[in-house]
Short mmCIF file of C-alpha atoms and ligand atoms in Angstrom, two decimals:
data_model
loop_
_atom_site.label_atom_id
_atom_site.label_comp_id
_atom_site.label_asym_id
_atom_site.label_seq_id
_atom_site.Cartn_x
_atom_site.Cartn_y
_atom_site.Cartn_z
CA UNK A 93 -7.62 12.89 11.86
CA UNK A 94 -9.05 10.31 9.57
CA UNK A 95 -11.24 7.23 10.80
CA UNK A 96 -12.72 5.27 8.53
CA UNK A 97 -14.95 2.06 9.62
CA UNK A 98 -17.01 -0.50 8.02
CA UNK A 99 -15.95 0.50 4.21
CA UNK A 100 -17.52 -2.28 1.91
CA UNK A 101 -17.56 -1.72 -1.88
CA UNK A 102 -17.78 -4.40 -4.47
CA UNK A 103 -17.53 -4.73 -8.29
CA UNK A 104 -19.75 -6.73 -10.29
CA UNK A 105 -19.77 -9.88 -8.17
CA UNK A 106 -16.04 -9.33 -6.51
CA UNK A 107 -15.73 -7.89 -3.44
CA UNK A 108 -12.67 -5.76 -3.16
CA UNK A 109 -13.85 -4.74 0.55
CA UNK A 110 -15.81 -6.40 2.68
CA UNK A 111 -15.37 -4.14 6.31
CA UNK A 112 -11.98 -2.26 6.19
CA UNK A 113 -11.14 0.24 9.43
CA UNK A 114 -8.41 2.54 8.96
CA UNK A 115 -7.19 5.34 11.49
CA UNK A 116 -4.71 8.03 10.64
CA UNK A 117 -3.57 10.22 13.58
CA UNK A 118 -2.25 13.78 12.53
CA UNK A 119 1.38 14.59 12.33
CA UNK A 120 2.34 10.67 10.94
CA UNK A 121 3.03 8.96 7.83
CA UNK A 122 0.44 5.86 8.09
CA UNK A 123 1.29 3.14 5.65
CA UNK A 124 -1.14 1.13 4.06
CA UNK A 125 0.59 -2.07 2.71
CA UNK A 126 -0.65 -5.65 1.63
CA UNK A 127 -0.41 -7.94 -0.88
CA UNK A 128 -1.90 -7.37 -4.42
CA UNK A 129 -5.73 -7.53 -4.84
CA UNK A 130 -6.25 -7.03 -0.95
CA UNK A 131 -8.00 -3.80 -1.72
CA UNK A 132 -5.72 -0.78 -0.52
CA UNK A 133 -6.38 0.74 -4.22
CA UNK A 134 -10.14 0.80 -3.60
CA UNK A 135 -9.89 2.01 0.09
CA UNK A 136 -7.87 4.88 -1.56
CA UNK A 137 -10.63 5.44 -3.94
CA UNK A 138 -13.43 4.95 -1.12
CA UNK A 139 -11.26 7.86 1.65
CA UNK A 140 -10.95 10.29 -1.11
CA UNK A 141 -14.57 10.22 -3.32
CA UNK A 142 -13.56 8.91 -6.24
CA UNK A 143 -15.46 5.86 -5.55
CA UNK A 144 -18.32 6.02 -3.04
CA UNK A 145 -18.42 3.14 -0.30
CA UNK A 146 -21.54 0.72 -0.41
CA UNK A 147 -20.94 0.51 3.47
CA UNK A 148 -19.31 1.99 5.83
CA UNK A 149 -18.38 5.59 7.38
CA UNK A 150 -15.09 8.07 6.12
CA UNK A 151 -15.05 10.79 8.97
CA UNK A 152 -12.16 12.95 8.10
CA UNK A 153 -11.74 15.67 10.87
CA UNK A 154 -14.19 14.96 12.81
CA UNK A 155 -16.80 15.34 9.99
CA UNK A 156 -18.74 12.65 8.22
CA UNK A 157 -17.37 12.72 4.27
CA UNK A 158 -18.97 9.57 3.22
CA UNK A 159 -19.76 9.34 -0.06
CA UNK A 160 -18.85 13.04 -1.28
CA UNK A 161 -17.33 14.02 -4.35
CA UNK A 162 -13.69 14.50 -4.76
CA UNK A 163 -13.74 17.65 -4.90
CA UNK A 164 -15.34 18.13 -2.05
CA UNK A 165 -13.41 16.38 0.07
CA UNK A 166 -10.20 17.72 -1.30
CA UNK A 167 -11.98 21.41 -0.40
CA UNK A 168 -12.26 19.79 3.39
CA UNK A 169 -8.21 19.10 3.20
CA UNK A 170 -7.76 15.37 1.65
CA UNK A 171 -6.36 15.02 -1.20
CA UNK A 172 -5.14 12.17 -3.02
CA UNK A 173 -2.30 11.36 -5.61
CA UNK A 174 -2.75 8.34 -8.29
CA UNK A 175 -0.10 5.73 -9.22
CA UNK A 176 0.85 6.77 -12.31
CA UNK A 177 2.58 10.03 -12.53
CA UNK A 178 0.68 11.93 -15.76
CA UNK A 179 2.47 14.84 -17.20
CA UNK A 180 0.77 17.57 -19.28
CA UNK A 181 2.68 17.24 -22.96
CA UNK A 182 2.17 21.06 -23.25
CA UNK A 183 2.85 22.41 -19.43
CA UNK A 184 5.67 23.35 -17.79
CA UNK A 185 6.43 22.21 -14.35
CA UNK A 186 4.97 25.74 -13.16
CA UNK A 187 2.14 25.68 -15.51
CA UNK A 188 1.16 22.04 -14.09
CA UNK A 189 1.46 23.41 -10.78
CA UNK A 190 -0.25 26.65 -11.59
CA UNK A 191 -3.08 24.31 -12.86
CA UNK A 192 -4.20 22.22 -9.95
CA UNK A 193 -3.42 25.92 -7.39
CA UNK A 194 -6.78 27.35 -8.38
CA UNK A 195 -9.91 25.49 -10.16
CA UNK A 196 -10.79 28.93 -11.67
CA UNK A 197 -7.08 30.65 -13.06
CA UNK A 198 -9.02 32.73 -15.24
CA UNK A 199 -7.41 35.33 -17.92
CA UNK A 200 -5.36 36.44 -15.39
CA UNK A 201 -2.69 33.62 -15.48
CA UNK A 202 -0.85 34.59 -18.18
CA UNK A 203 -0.40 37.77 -16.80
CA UNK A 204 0.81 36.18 -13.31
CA UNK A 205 3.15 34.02 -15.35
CA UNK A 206 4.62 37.29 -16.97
CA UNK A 207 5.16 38.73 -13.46
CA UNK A 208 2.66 41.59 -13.29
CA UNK A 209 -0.71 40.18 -12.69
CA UNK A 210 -3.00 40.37 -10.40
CA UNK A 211 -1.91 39.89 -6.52
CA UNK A 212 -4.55 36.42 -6.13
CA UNK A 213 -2.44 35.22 -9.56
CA UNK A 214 1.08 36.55 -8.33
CA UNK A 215 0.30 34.80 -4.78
CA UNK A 216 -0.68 31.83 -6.57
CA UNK A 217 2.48 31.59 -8.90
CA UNK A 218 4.44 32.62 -5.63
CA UNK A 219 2.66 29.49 -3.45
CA UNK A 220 3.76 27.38 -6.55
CA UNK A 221 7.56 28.46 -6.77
CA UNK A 222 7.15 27.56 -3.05
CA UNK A 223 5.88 23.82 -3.27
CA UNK A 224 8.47 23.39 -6.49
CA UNK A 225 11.21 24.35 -3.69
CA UNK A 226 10.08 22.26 -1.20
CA UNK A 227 10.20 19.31 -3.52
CA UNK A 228 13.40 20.15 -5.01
CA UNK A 229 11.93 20.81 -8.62
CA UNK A 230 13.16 24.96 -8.74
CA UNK A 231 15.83 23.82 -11.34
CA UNK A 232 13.60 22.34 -13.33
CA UNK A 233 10.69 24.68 -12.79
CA UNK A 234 10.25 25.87 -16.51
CA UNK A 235 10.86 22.38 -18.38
CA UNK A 236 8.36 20.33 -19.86
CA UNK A 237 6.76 18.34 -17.19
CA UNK A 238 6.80 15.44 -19.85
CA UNK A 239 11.13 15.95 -19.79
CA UNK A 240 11.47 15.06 -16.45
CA UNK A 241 12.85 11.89 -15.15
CA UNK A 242 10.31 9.25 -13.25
CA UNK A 243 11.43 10.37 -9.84
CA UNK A 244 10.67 14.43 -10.68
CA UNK A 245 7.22 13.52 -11.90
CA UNK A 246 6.60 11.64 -8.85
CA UNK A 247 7.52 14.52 -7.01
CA UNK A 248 5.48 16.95 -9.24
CA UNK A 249 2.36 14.49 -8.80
CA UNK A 250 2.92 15.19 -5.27
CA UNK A 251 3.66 19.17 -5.57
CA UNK A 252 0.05 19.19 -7.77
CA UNK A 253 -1.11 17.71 -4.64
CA UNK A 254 0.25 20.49 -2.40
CA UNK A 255 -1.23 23.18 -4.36
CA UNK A 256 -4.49 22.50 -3.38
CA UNK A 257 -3.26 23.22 0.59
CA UNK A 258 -4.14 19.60 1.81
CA UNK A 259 -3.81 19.00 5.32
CA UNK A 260 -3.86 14.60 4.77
CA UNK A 261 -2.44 13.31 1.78
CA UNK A 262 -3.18 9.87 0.47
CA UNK A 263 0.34 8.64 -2.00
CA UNK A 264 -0.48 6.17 -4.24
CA UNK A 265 2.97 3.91 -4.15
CA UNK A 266 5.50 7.54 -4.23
CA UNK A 267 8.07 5.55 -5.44
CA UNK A 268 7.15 2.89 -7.86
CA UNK A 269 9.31 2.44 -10.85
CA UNK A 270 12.13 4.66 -9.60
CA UNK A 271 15.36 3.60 -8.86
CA UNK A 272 16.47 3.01 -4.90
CA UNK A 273 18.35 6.34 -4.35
CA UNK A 274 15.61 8.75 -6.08
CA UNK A 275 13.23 6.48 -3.53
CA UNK A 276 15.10 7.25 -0.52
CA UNK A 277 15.29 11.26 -1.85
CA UNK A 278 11.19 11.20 -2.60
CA UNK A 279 10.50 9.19 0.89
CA UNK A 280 12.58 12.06 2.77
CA UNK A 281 11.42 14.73 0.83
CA UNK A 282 7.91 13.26 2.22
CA UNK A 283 9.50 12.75 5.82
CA UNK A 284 10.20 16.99 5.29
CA UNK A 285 6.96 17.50 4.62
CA UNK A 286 5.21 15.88 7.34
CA UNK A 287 8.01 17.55 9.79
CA UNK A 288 6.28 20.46 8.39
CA UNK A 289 2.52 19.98 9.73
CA UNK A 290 1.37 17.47 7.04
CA UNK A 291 -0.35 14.15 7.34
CA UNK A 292 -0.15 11.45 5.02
CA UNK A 293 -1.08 8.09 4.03
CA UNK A 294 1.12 6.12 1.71
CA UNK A 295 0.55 3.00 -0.49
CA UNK A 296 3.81 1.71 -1.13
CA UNK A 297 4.88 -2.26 -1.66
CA UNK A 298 8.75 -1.09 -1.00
CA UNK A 299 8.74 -2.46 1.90
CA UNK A 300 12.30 -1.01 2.60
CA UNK A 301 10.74 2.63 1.97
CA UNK A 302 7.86 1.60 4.48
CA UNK A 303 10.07 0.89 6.88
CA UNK A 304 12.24 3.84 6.57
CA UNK A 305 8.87 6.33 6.02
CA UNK A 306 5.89 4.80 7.83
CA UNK A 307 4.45 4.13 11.28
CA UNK A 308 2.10 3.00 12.03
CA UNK A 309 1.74 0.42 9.53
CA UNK A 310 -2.03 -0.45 8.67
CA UNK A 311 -2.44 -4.48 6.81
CA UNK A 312 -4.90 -5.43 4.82
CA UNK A 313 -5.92 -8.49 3.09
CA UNK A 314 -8.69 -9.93 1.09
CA UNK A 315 -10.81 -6.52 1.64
CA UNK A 316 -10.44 -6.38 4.96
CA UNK A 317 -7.94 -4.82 7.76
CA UNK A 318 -5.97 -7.29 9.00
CA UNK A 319 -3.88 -5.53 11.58
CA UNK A 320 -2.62 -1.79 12.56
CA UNK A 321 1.03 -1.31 14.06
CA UNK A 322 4.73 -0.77 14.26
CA UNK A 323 6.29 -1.70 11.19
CA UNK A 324 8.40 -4.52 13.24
CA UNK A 325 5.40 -5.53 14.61
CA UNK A 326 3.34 -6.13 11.60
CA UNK A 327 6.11 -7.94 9.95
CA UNK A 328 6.48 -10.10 12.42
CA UNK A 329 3.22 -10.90 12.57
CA UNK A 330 2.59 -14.92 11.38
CA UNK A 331 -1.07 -13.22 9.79
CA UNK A 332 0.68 -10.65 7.99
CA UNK A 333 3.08 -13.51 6.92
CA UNK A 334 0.33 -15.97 5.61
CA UNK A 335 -1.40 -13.27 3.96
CA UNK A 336 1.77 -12.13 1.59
CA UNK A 337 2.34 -16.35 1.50
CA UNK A 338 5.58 -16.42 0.17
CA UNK A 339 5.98 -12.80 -0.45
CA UNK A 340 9.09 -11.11 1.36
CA UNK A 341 7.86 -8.16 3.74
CA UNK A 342 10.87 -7.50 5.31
P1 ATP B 591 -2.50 -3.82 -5.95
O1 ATP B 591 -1.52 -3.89 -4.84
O2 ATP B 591 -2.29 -4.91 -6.96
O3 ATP B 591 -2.64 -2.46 -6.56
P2 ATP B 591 -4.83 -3.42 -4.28
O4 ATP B 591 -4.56 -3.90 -2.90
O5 ATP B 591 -4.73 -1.97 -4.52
O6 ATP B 591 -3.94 -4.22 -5.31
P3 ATP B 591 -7.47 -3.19 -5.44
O7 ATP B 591 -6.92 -2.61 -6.69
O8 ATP B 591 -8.21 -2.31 -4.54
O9 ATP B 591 -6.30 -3.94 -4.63
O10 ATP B 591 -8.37 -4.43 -5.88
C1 ATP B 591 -9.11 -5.24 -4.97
C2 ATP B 591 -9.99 -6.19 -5.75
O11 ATP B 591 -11.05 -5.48 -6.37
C3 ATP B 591 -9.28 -6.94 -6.85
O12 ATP B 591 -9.81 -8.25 -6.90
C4 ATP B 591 -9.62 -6.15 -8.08
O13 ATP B 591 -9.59 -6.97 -9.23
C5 ATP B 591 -11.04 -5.66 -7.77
N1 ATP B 591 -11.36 -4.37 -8.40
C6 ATP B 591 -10.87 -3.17 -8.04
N2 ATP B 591 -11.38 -2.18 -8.81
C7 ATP B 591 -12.22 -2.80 -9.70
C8 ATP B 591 -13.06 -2.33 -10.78
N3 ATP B 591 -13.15 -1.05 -11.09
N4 ATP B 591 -13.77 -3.28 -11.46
C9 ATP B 591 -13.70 -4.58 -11.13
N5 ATP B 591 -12.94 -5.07 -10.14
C10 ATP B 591 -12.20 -4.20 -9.43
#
């Protein structure tokens, strides 16, 4: 579904990749793990547009996105979520949903929100009562997006997501800062969705979440990939070992 070879991209002087390769078959949840600095942030940023490659090829489906603009690419059927979960101080969970459904709501939303609007703005609220279900945020569907815990604007990052009718989704570490039950409730929330049609590839440095979520497992280390596989297999791996150099990885 996704190969990407080659992808170089540096910063002023540092090289946060120097060749990374990266294959994501349809119908899995790929993980993308390594130790901090190795790059996986920037090969995020290089898959989905937000920062173009200096090298290298991103063919997503078969067609050659290289270096287009996020928007673009999440119009092909990529779409990517970032680390920190950002709430709209003024939106409802809806509204925040509404928000990322259609680039172009128009004066029509209000009326959809009030029930009798237009059928493109009732379908729209409809598809977003839908993702809210499927991520277990209908109870909380008219709150604040800023009163929800850490785990529901996780989720809600990844609903936003949805609405946009991805086929791949890149996570950017689903579960950081929650605690270890609400990770196990987002991680199978994600195995749902992917039991549903969708792809994904996840960031994630819980390695017991990787474990449970992910395979195959892609490496990667000092901007480059250092290995593809089962998740027993990479963490058995003595490189995968002396790249996290102390670190625990399983
Ligand atoms: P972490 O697990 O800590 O999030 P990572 O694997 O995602 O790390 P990146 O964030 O991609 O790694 O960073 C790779 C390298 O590139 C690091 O040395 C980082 O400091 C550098 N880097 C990334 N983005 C920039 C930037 N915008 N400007 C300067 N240096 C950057």
């Amino acid at each position: 579904m996704l190969v990407a070879t080659g992808i170089a991209r540096g910063f002023y002087g540092v090289q946060a990749l120097t060749a990374a390769d990266l294959t994501v078959e349809r119908g899995t949840v790929t993980g993308l793990i390594g130790p901090n600095g190795a790059g996986k942030t920037t090969m995020f940023n290089c898959l989905s547009g937000v920062v173009p490659p200096e090298g290298g090829t991103v063919t997503f489906e078969g067609v050659d996105v290289t270096g287009w603009r996020p928007e673009a690419i999440a119009q092909a059927g990529l779409v990517r979520t970032f680390q920190i979960a950002r709430g709209f101080p003024s939106l409802t969970v809806l509204e925040s949903l509404l928000l990322h459904g259609d680039r172009q709501p128009g004066e029509g939303l209000g009326a959809a929100l009030l029930g009798r609007g237009r059928a493109r703005e009732r379908a729209l609220v409809a598809r977003a009562e839908g993702v809210a279900e499927r991520l277990n945020l209908t109870p909380v569907l008219h709150a604040m997006s800023t009163e929800l815990s850490g785990g529901q604007k996780k989720l809600l990052e990844i609903g936003r997501a949805l609405m946009g009718r991805p086929r791949l989704v890149l996570l950017d570490e689903p579960v950081a800062g929650v605690n270890p039950t609400l990770a196990i409730e987002i991680a199978d929330r994600i195995a749902a969705l992917r039991a549903d049609g969708l792809t994904f590839l996840v960031v994630e440095h819980d390695m017991e979440i990787v474990k449970r979520l992910c395979d195959p497992v892609v490496v990667m280390a000092g901007g480059a990939t250092l290995m593809q596989g089962s998740f027993a297999d990479v963490v058995s791996d003595p490189r995968v070992q002396a790249a996290y150099l102390g670190t625990r990885v399983a």
